[in-house]
Short mmCIF file of C-alpha atoms in Angstrom, two decimals:
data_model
loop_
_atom_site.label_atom_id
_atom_site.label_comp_id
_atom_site.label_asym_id
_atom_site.label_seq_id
_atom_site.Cartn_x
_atom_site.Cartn_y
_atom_site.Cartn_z
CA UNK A 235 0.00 0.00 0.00
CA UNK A 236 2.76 2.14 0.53
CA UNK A 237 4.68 2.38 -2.27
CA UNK A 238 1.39 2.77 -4.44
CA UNK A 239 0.46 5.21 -2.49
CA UNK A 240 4.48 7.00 -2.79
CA UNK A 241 4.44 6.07 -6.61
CA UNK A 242 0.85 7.63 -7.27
CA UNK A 243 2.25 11.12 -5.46
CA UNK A 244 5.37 10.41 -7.72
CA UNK A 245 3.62 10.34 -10.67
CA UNK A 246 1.78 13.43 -9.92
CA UNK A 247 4.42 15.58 -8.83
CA UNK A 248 5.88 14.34 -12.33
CA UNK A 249 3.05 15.05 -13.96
CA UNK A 250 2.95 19.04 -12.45
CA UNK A 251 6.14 19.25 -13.40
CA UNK A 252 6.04 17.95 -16.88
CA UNK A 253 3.20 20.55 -17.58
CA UNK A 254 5.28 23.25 -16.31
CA UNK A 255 8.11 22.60 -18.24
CA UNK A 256 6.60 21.95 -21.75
CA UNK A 257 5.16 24.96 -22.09
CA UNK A 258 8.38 26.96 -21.87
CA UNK A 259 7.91 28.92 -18.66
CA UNK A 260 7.17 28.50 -14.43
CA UNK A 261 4.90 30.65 -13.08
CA UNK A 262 4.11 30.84 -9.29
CA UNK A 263 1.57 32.37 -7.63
CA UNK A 264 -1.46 31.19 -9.73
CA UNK A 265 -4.29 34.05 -9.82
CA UNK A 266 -5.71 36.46 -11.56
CA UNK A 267 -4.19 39.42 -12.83
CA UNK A 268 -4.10 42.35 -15.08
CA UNK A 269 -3.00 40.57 -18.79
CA UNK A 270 -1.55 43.64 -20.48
CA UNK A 271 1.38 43.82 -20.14
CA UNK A 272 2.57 48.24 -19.46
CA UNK A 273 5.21 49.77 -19.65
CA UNK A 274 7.04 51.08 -16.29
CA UNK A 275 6.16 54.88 -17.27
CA UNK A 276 2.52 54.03 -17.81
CA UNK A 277 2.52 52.27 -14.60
CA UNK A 278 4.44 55.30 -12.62
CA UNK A 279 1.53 57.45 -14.08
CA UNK A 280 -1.23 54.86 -12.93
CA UNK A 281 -3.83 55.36 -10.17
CA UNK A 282 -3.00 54.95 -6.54
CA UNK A 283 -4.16 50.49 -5.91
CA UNK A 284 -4.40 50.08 -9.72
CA UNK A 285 -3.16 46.45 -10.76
CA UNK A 286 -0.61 46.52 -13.29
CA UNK A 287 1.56 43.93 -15.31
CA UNK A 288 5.39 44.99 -16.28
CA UNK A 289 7.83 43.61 -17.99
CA UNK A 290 11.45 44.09 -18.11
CA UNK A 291 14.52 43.47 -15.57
CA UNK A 292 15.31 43.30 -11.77
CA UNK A 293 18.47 45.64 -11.88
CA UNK A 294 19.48 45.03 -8.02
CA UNK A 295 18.31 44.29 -4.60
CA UNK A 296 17.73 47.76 -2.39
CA UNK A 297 16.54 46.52 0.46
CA UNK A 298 15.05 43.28 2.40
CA UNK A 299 12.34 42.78 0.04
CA UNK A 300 12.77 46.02 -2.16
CA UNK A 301 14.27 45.76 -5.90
CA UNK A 302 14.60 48.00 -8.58
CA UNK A 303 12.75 47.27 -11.89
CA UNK A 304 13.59 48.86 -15.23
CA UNK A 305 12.24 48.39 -18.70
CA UNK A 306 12.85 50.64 -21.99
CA UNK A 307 10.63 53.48 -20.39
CA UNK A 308 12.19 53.79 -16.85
CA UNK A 309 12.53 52.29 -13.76
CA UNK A 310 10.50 51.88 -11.00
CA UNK A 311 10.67 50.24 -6.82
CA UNK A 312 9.31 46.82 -6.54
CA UNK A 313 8.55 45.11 -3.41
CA UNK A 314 8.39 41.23 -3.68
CA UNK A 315 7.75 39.17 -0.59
CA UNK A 316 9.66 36.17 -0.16
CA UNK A 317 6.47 34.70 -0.24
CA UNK A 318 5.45 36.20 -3.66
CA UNK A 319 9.06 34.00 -4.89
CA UNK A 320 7.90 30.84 -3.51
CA UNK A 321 11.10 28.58 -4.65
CA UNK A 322 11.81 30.94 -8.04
CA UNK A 323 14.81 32.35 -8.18
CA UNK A 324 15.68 34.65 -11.20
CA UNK A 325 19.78 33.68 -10.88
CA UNK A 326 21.98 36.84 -11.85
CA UNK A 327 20.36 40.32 -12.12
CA UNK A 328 19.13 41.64 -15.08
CA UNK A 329 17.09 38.71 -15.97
CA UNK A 330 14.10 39.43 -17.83
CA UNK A 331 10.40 38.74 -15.72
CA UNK A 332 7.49 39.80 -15.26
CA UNK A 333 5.71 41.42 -12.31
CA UNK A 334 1.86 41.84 -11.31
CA UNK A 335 1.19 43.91 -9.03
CA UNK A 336 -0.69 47.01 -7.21
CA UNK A 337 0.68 50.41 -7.67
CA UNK A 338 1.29 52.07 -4.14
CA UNK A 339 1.56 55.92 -4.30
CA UNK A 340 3.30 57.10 -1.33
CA UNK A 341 4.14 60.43 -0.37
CA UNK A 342 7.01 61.68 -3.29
CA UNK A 343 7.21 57.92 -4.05
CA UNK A 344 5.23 55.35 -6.07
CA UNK A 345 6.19 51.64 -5.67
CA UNK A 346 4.61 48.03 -7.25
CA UNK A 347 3.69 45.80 -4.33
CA UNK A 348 4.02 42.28 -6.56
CA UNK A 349 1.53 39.94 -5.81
CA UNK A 350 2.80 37.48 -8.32
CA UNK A 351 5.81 37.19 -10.69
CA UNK A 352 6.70 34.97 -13.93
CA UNK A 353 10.48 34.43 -15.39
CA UNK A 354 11.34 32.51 -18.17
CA UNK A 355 12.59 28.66 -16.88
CA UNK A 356 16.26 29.26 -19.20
CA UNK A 357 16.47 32.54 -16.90
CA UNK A 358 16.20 30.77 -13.96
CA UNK A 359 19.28 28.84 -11.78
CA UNK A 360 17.15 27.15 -9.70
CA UNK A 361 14.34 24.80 -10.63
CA UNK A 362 12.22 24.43 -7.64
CA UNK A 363 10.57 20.64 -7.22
CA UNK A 364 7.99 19.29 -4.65
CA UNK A 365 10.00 18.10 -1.16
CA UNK A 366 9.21 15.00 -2.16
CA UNK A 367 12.34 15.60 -4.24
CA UNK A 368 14.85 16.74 -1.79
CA UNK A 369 13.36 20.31 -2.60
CA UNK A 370 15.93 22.16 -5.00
CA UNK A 371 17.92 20.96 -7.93
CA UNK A 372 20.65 22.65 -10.04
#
């Protein structure tokens, strides 16, 4: 009974992961969000708690869960809980990925609060697999 039972979870953390990988990209965060993709000026300009989609590349790490974000228009402050990563990891910065998110307008400030983010798999260092696995491979 037990090793049915450990080849049927097997098979379906296979499965997930074949589905992930065929179609070219991992996503995390399942939900819904905005499907246009803007462009980082459009997005500075957008209304305070707006939900945007950008596109373009993390250029560093300015704070504990603060990035910048750039694309051909500008660049903006992201913050991305570690939560919001859950086991992606872009690898070196500059990588290209894509961020959904609500705008925050602050006082002389606008930021993206990410609520979910998508980067190509051949960006990405680390491929993140169920625990069942030994959690993550290189």
């Amino acid at each position: 009974m037990k090793k049915v039972l450990g080849l049927t979870l097997m098979a379906m953390a296979l499965s997930a992961c074949n589905s992930t990988a065929s179609n070219g990209s991992s996503q995390a965060n399942t939900g819904v969000a905005p499907a246009n993709v803007i462009s980082v000026k459009q997005a500075l300009a957008a209304a305070d708690d707006s939900y945007v989609t950008v596109e373009g590349t993390l250029l560093n790490k300015v704070g504990d869960e603060t990035y910048l974000f750039k694309d051909a228009t500008g660049q903006i402050r992201v913050e991305i809980d570690d939560e919001v990563w859950a086991g992606q990891h872009v690898g070196s910065e500059g990588n290209k990925v894509r961020l959904y998110g609500e705008i925050d307008k602050g006082f002389n400030k606008t930021e993206l609060d990410v609520k979910n983010t998508h980067c190509s798999v051949e960006d990405q260092t680390l491929i993140w697999f169920p625990a069942l696995f030994g959690g993550f491979l290189r």
